[in-house]
PDB file of C-alpha atoms in Angstrom:
ATOM      1  CA  MET A  70    -242.023 -75.226 -62.104  1.00 59.00           C
ATOM      2  CA  SER A  71    -244.467 -76.218 -59.285  1.00 61.00           C
ATOM      3  CA  ARG A  72    -243.093 -75.538 -55.613  1.00 66.00           C
ATOM      4  CA  GLN A  73    -244.068 -79.266 -55.345  1.00 68.00           C
ATOM      5  CA  ASP A  74    -241.787 -80.268 -58.212  1.00 81.00           C
ATOM      6  CA  SER A  75    -239.008 -78.328 -56.889  1.00 88.00           C
ATOM      7  CA  ARG A  76    -239.427 -80.481 -53.553  1.00 89.00           C
ATOM      8  CA  LEU A  77    -238.922 -84.076 -55.449  1.00 93.00           C
ATOM      9  CA  ARG A  78    -235.714 -82.751 -57.113  1.00 96.00           C
ATOM     10  CA  TYR A  79    -234.245 -81.386 -53.903  1.00 97.00           C
ATOM     11  CA  ARG A  80    -235.429 -84.983 -52.675  1.00 96.00           C
ATOM     12  CA  ALA A  81    -233.975 -86.636 -56.102  1.00 97.00           C
ATOM     13  CA  VAL A  82    -229.986 -84.658 -55.700  1.00 98.00           C
ATOM     14  CA  ALA A  83    -230.366 -85.435 -51.809  1.00 96.00           C
ATOM     15  CA  ARG A  84    -230.746 -89.103 -51.954  1.00 96.00           C
ATOM     16  CA  LEU A  85    -228.093 -89.471 -54.932  1.00 97.00           C
ATOM     17  CA  HIS A  86    -225.578 -87.524 -52.656  1.00 96.00           C
ATOM     18  CA  ALA A  87    -226.590 -89.740 -49.887  1.00 93.00           C
ATOM     19  CA  GLU A  88    -226.163 -93.371 -51.954  1.00 93.00           C
ATOM     20  CA  ASN A  89    -223.096 -92.019 -53.806  1.00 93.00           C
ATOM     21  CA  ILE A  90    -220.887 -89.578 -51.867  1.00 89.00           C
ATOM     22  CA  ASP A  91    -221.078 -91.470 -48.640  1.00 71.00           C
ATOM     23  CA  GLN A  92    -217.376 -91.268 -47.550  1.00 70.00           C
ATOM     24  CA  GLY A  93    -218.335 -87.635 -46.070  1.00 71.00           C
ATOM     25  CA  PHE A  94    -220.101 -86.657 -43.180  1.00 76.00           C
ATOM     26  CA  LEU A  95    -222.887 -85.102 -44.462  1.00 82.00           C
ATOM     27  CA  PRO A  96    -225.332 -87.904 -45.524  1.00 82.00           C
ATOM     28  CA  ILE A  97    -224.952 -88.803 -41.770  1.00 82.00           C
ATOM     29  CA  LEU A  98    -227.131 -85.705 -41.609  1.00 87.00           C
ATOM     30  CA  GLY A  99    -229.873 -87.190 -43.043  1.00 87.00           C
ATOM     31  CA  GLN A 100    -231.594 -86.983 -46.483  1.00 93.00           C
ATOM     32  CA  ASP A 101    -233.997 -84.032 -45.228  1.00 93.00           C
ATOM     33  CA  PHE A 102    -231.287 -81.520 -44.509  1.00 94.00           C
ATOM     34  CA  LEU A 103    -229.178 -82.476 -47.795  1.00 95.00           C
ATOM     35  CA  ALA A 104    -232.530 -81.433 -49.612  1.00 96.00           C
ATOM     36  CA  LEU A 105    -232.549 -78.101 -47.240  1.00 96.00           C
ATOM     37  CA  LEU A 106    -228.707 -77.882 -48.103  1.00 96.00           C
ATOM     38  CA  TYR A 107    -229.238 -77.920 -51.624  1.00 97.00           C
ATOM     39  CA  GLN A 108    -232.306 -76.126 -52.033  1.00 96.00           C
ATOM     40  CA  ALA A 109    -230.434 -72.825 -50.382  1.00 96.00           C
ATOM     41  CA  ILE A 110    -227.644 -73.724 -53.167  1.00 97.00           C
ATOM     42  CA  ASP A 111    -230.080 -73.805 -55.855  1.00 97.00           C
ATOM     43  CA  GLU A 112    -232.041 -70.363 -54.352  1.00 95.00           C
ATOM     44  CA  SER A 113    -228.918 -68.462 -53.633  1.00 95.00           C
ATOM     45  CA  PRO A 114    -227.350 -65.946 -56.166  1.00 94.00           C
ATOM     46  CA  ASP A 115    -223.863 -67.251 -55.682  1.00 95.00           C
ATOM     47  CA  SER A 116    -224.417 -70.495 -55.837  1.00 97.00           C
ATOM     48  CA  ALA A 117    -225.659 -73.229 -58.727  1.00 98.00           C
ATOM     49  CA  LEU A 118    -227.501 -76.383 -58.431  1.00 98.00           C
ATOM     50  CA  ILE A 119    -227.285 -78.214 -62.253  1.00 98.00           C
ATOM     51  CA  LEU A 120    -229.117 -81.329 -62.938  1.00 98.00           C
ATOM     52  CA  ALA A 121    -228.549 -84.305 -65.696  1.00 97.00           C
ATOM     53  CA  GLU A 122    -231.846 -85.923 -66.292  1.00 96.00           C
ATOM     54  CA  GLU A 123    -232.978 -89.335 -68.228  1.00 96.00           C
ATOM     55  CA  GLU A 124    -236.524 -89.761 -69.334  1.00 93.00           C
ATOM     56  CA  GLY A 125    -237.802 -86.690 -67.100  1.00 92.00           C
ATOM     57  CA  GLN A 126    -235.732 -88.073 -63.685  1.00 94.00           C
ATOM     58  CA  VAL A 127    -232.736 -86.980 -61.883  1.00 97.00           C
ATOM     59  CA  CYS A 128    -229.435 -89.066 -62.890  1.00 97.00           C
ATOM     60  CA  GLY A 129    -227.096 -86.492 -61.755  1.00 98.00           C
ATOM     61  CA  PHE A 130    -225.976 -83.257 -60.111  1.00 98.00           C
ATOM     62  CA  ILE A 131    -223.210 -80.509 -59.437  1.00 98.00           C
ATOM     63  CA  ALA A 132    -223.497 -78.229 -57.156  1.00 98.00           C
ATOM     64  CA  GLY A 133    -220.429 -74.855 -57.159  1.00 98.00           C
ATOM     65  CA  ALA A 134    -220.478 -71.743 -55.068  1.00 97.00           C
ATOM     66  CA  LEU A 135    -218.637 -68.380 -55.021  1.00 96.00           C
ATOM     67  CA  ASP A 136    -219.184 -68.018 -51.502  1.00 93.00           C
ATOM     68  CA  LEU A 137    -221.417 -70.329 -48.874  1.00 91.00           C
ATOM     69  CA  LYS A 138    -222.559 -67.783 -46.662  1.00 91.00           C
ATOM     70  CA  PRO A 139    -225.574 -66.912 -48.668  1.00 94.00           C
ATOM     71  CA  VAL A 140    -226.298 -70.423 -48.797  1.00 94.00           C
ATOM     72  CA  TYR A 141    -226.192 -70.484 -44.687  1.00 90.00           C
ATOM     73  CA  ARG A 142    -228.372 -67.748 -44.278  1.00 93.00           C
ATOM     74  CA  GLY A 143    -230.794 -69.676 -46.658  1.00 93.00           C
ATOM     75  CA  LEU A 144    -230.827 -72.222 -44.809  1.00 92.00           C
ATOM     76  CA  LEU A 145    -231.190 -70.297 -41.544  1.00 92.00           C
ATOM     77  CA  ARG A 146    -234.475 -68.794 -42.850  1.00 93.00           C
ATOM     78  CA  ARG A 147    -235.986 -72.068 -43.077  1.00 92.00           C
ATOM     79  CA  TRP A 148    -234.969 -72.711 -39.438  1.00 88.00           C
ATOM     80  CA  PRO A 149    -238.172 -74.604 -37.984  1.00 92.00           C
ATOM     81  CA  ALA A 150    -237.228 -77.179 -40.881  1.00 93.00           C
ATOM     82  CA  LEU A 151    -233.399 -77.250 -40.532  1.00 90.00           C
ATOM     83  CA  PHE A 152    -234.145 -77.899 -36.864  1.00 90.00           C
ATOM     84  CA  LEU A 153    -236.147 -80.613 -37.273  1.00 91.00           C
ATOM     85  CA  SER A 154    -233.846 -82.134 -39.989  1.00 90.00           C
ATOM     86  CA  LEU A 155    -231.146 -82.074 -37.538  1.00 87.00           C
ATOM     87  CA  ALA A 156    -232.601 -83.157 -34.766  1.00 86.00           C
ATOM     88  CA  PRO A 157    -231.305 -86.593 -34.324  1.00 81.00           C
ATOM     89  CA  SER A 158    -227.674 -85.339 -34.743  1.00 77.00           C
ATOM     90  CA  LEU A 159    -227.917 -82.339 -32.188  1.00 76.00           C
ATOM     91  CA  LEU A 160    -227.997 -85.282 -29.499  1.00 78.00           C
ATOM     92  CA  ILE A 161    -224.905 -86.657 -30.662  1.00 79.00           C
ATOM     93  CA  PRO A 162    -221.759 -85.019 -29.378  1.00 76.00           C
ATOM     94  CA  THR A 163    -219.333 -86.046 -32.169  1.00 77.00           C
ATOM     95  CA  ARG A 164    -222.136 -84.952 -35.059  1.00 73.00           C
ATOM     96  CA  LEU A 165    -223.209 -81.824 -33.301  1.00 72.00           C
ATOM     97  CA  TRP A 166    -218.692 -80.778 -33.218  1.00 74.00           C
ATOM     98  CA  ARG A 167    -218.597 -81.968 -37.259  1.00 69.00           C
ATOM     99  CA  ILE A 168    -221.920 -79.572 -37.700  1.00 69.00           C
ATOM    100  CA  ILE A 169    -220.028 -76.767 -36.213  1.00 69.00           C
ATOM    101  CA  GLU A 170    -216.712 -77.539 -38.280  1.00 66.00           C
ATOM    102  CA  ILE A 171    -219.046 -77.783 -41.386  1.00 62.00           C
ATOM    103  CA  VAL A 172    -220.109 -74.112 -40.669  1.00 61.00           C
ATOM    104  CA  ARG A 173    -216.755 -73.019 -40.169  1.00 61.00           C
ATOM    105  CA  TYR A 174    -215.172 -74.506 -43.185  1.00 57.00           C
ATOM    106  CA  SER A 175    -214.021 -72.208 -45.857  1.00 45.00           C
ATOM    107  CA  ARG A 176    -211.733 -71.358 -48.785  1.00 41.00           C
ATOM    108  CA  LYS A 177    -208.709 -70.820 -46.413  1.00 45.00           C
ATOM    109  CA  ALA A 178    -208.479 -74.505 -44.578  1.00 48.00           C
ATOM    110  CA  GLY A 179    -205.577 -75.460 -43.975  1.00 49.00           C
ATOM    111  CA  LYS A 180    -201.550 -73.421 -44.007  1.00 49.00           C
ATOM    112  CA  GLY A 181    -199.847 -71.341 -46.370  1.00 52.00           C
ATOM    113  CA  GLU A 182    -199.479 -69.068 -49.217  1.00 53.00           C
ATOM    114  CA  ALA A 183    -200.606 -71.953 -51.723  1.00 57.00           C
ATOM    115  CA  VAL A 184    -204.087 -72.534 -49.690  1.00 64.00           C
ATOM    116  CA  GLU A 185    -204.807 -69.115 -49.655  1.00 70.00           C
ATOM    117  CA  SER A 186    -204.655 -68.103 -53.067  1.00 84.00           C
ATOM    118  CA  LEU A 187    -207.103 -70.579 -54.195  1.00 93.00           C
ATOM    119  CA  PRO A 188    -209.908 -69.500 -56.231  1.00 95.00           C
ATOM    120  CA  ALA A 189    -212.948 -67.992 -54.375  1.00 94.00           C
ATOM    121  CA  ALA A 190    -215.313 -70.212 -56.714  1.00 97.00           C
ATOM    122  CA  GLU A 191    -215.721 -73.711 -55.613  1.00 97.00           C
ATOM    123  CA  LEU A 192    -217.074 -76.750 -56.852  1.00 98.00           C
ATOM    124  CA  LEU A 193    -218.669 -78.169 -53.749  1.00 96.00           C
ATOM    125  CA  SER A 194    -220.062 -82.158 -55.042  1.00 96.00           C
ATOM    126  CA  VAL A 195    -221.063 -83.978 -58.285  1.00 97.00           C
ATOM    127  CA  ALA A 196    -222.611 -87.043 -58.505  1.00 97.00           C
ATOM    128  CA  VAL A 197    -224.301 -89.289 -61.111  1.00 98.00           C
ATOM    129  CA  ALA A 198    -226.069 -92.595 -60.671  1.00 97.00           C
ATOM    130  CA  PRO A 199    -224.476 -95.602 -61.340  1.00 96.00           C
ATOM    131  CA  SER A 200    -226.603 -96.817 -63.975  1.00 96.00           C
ATOM    132  CA  CYS A 201    -226.322 -94.020 -65.795  1.00 97.00           C
ATOM    133  CA  ARG A 202    -222.642 -93.291 -66.070  1.00 95.00           C
ATOM    134  CA  GLY A 203    -220.585 -93.354 -68.978  1.00 94.00           C
ATOM    135  CA  ARG A 204    -222.977 -91.440 -71.134  1.00 95.00           C
ATOM    136  CA  GLY A 205    -221.152 -87.903 -70.452  1.00 96.00           C
ATOM    137  CA  HIS A 206    -223.695 -86.525 -68.112  1.00 97.00           C
ATOM    138  CA  ALA A 207    -220.369 -85.775 -65.422  1.00 97.00           C
ATOM    139  CA  GLU A 208    -218.219 -84.200 -68.204  1.00 97.00           C
ATOM    140  CA  ALA A 209    -221.817 -81.833 -69.048  1.00 97.00           C
ATOM    141  CA  LEU A 210    -222.409 -81.038 -65.801  1.00 98.00           C
ATOM    142  CA  TYR A 211    -218.682 -79.964 -65.122  1.00 98.00           C
ATOM    143  CA  ILE A 212    -218.421 -77.852 -68.225  1.00 97.00           C
ATOM    144  CA  GLU A 213    -222.102 -76.437 -66.951  1.00 97.00           C
ATOM    145  CA  LEU A 214    -220.494 -74.994 -63.740  1.00 98.00           C
ATOM    146  CA  ALA A 215    -217.471 -73.716 -65.249  1.00 97.00           C
ATOM    147  CA  ARG A 216    -219.911 -71.681 -67.592  1.00 96.00           C
ATOM    148  CA  PHE A 217    -221.868 -70.600 -64.276  1.00 97.00           C
ATOM    149  CA  PHE A 218    -218.596 -69.329 -62.942  1.00 97.00           C
ATOM    150  CA  ILE A 219    -217.625 -67.923 -66.442  1.00 96.00           C
ATOM    151  CA  GLU A 220    -220.523 -65.419 -66.272  1.00 95.00           C
ATOM    152  CA  ARG A 221    -219.700 -64.360 -62.931  1.00 95.00           C
ATOM    153  CA  ASP A 222    -216.317 -63.153 -63.763  1.00 96.00           C
ATOM    154  CA  GLN A 223    -214.221 -66.167 -62.529  1.00 96.00           C
ATOM    155  CA  GLU A 224    -211.579 -68.066 -64.674  1.00 96.00           C
ATOM    156  CA  ALA A 225    -211.019 -70.741 -61.713  1.00 97.00           C
ATOM    157  CA  PHE A 226    -212.401 -72.584 -59.569  1.00 98.00           C
ATOM    158  CA  LYS A 227    -210.990 -75.116 -57.141  1.00 97.00           C
ATOM    159  CA  ILE A 228    -212.414 -78.452 -55.637  1.00 96.00           C
ATOM    160  CA  VAL A 229    -211.237 -79.696 -52.357  1.00 93.00           C
ATOM    161  CA  VAL A 230    -211.189 -83.997 -52.775  1.00 93.00           C
ATOM    162  CA  GLY A 231    -210.400 -86.627 -49.996  1.00 88.00           C
ATOM    163  CA  SER A 232    -207.131 -88.445 -50.817  1.00 86.00           C
ATOM    164  CA  GLU A 233    -208.884 -91.856 -50.616  1.00 86.00           C
ATOM    165  CA  LEU A 234    -211.457 -90.846 -53.973  1.00 89.00           C
ATOM    166  CA  GLU A 235    -209.553 -92.237 -56.099  1.00 92.00           C
ATOM    167  CA  HIS A 236    -211.784 -92.443 -58.912  1.00 93.00           C
ATOM    168  CA  ALA A 237    -212.816 -88.758 -58.230  1.00 94.00           C
ATOM    169  CA  HIS A 238    -208.846 -87.774 -58.701  1.00 95.00           C
ATOM    170  CA  ARG A 239    -208.653 -89.281 -62.175  1.00 95.00           C
ATOM    171  CA  PHE A 240    -212.066 -87.228 -63.067  1.00 96.00           C
ATOM    172  CA  TYR A 241    -211.143 -84.232 -62.283  1.00 97.00           C
ATOM    173  CA  ARG A 242    -207.297 -84.727 -63.676  1.00 96.00           C
ATOM    174  CA  ARG A 243    -208.834 -85.621 -66.833  1.00 95.00           C
ATOM    175  CA  MET A 244    -211.037 -82.458 -67.099  1.00 96.00           C
ATOM    176  CA  GLY A 245    -207.905 -80.424 -66.765  1.00 95.00           C
ATOM    177  CA  ALA A 246    -207.633 -79.671 -63.231  1.00 97.00           C
ATOM    178  CA  GLU A 247    -204.249 -79.496 -61.049  1.00 96.00           C
ATOM    179  CA  PRO A 248    -203.241 -80.354 -57.620  1.00 95.00           C
ATOM    180  CA  ARG A 249    -202.252 -77.072 -55.920  1.00 93.00           C
ATOM    181  CA  ALA A 250    -202.132 -77.681 -52.238  1.00 91.00           C
ATOM    182  CA  GLU A 251    -202.235 -80.567 -49.703  1.00 89.00           C
ATOM    183  CA  ILE A 252    -204.803 -79.581 -47.291  1.00 84.00           C
ATOM    184  CA  ALA A 253    -206.861 -81.012 -43.879  1.00 76.00           C
ATOM    185  CA  VAL A 254    -210.163 -79.938 -43.811  1.00 67.00           C
ATOM    186  CA  HIS A 255    -213.379 -81.519 -41.570  1.00 57.00           C
ATOM    187  CA  GLY A 256    -211.086 -82.585 -38.275  1.00 56.00           C
ATOM    188  CA  GLY A 257    -207.708 -83.688 -39.899  1.00 61.00           C
ATOM    189  CA  THR A 258    -209.197 -84.819 -42.853  1.00 72.00           C
ATOM    190  CA  PRO A 259    -206.221 -84.903 -45.916  1.00 86.00           C
ATOM    191  CA  SER A 260    -207.522 -83.663 -48.928  1.00 90.00           C
ATOM    192  CA  THR A 261    -206.178 -82.569 -52.335  1.00 94.00           C
ATOM    193  CA  ALA A 262    -206.980 -79.391 -53.227  1.00 95.00           C
ATOM    194  CA  TYR A 263    -207.043 -79.033 -57.233  1.00 97.00           C
ATOM    195  CA  VAL A 264    -207.835 -76.036 -59.304  1.00 97.00           C
ATOM    196  CA  GLN A 265    -209.532 -75.786 -62.627  1.00 97.00           C
ATOM    197  CA  GLN A 266    -209.298 -72.988 -65.289  1.00 97.00           C
ATOM    198  CA  CYS A 267    -212.498 -72.393 -67.080  1.00 96.00           C
ATOM    199  CA  ALA A 268    -210.899 -71.973 -70.101  1.00 91.00           C
ATOM    200  CA  ASP A 269    -208.908 -74.886 -70.004  1.00 89.00           C
ATOM    201  CA  ILE A 270    -211.429 -77.924 -69.752  1.00 86.00           C
ATOM    202  CA  HIS A 271    -211.160 -80.715 -72.333  1.00 68.00           C
ATOM    203  CA  VAL A 272    -213.151 -84.225 -72.130  1.00 61.00           C
ATOM    204  CA  SER A 273    -210.566 -86.589 -73.508  1.00 52.00           C
ATOM    205  CA  ARG A 274    -212.446 -90.461 -74.103  1.00 46.00           C
TER     206      ARG A 274
END
């Protein structure tokens, strides 16, 4: 794949994220930042960006990682583009603080043994274009991410889901994920931490 094709795909993923995962903070940082973030995820050996396509166009994606530190390093290696993408947000104190929170986020967010025992592997984000839903893309992407983790000797992965995302909660439970802890991330936002055993994934129609 050419560099130009790769950039177009990262832009397509950024657009899908911005349009379909709009409850979080990342879309506020802009599609330029999101494209850089997903490029860093795709290029790190400890993370994965998996795409779904229809008629040659990206219609869905899933991203996951064993460790976000290499992703952050990948972002910093492109510091001129990163700075330009974040420049508008750096001038707004509340956004700057949220950026710092995101960088500090780790799998030990929250308190208690249940949180500290969560798997290292994590599903970071998943989205499918509304016009392409109901065709099994989300389920197929989920299974492919599990395979990525299995290939890296991971038996399970976690998913942190905001309490207000009812559709997401239904999807993860249907796929076999089990709630393990209630935590607060990114400024106290209440969330549920699920754990998905890779061997237990099932699809119920």
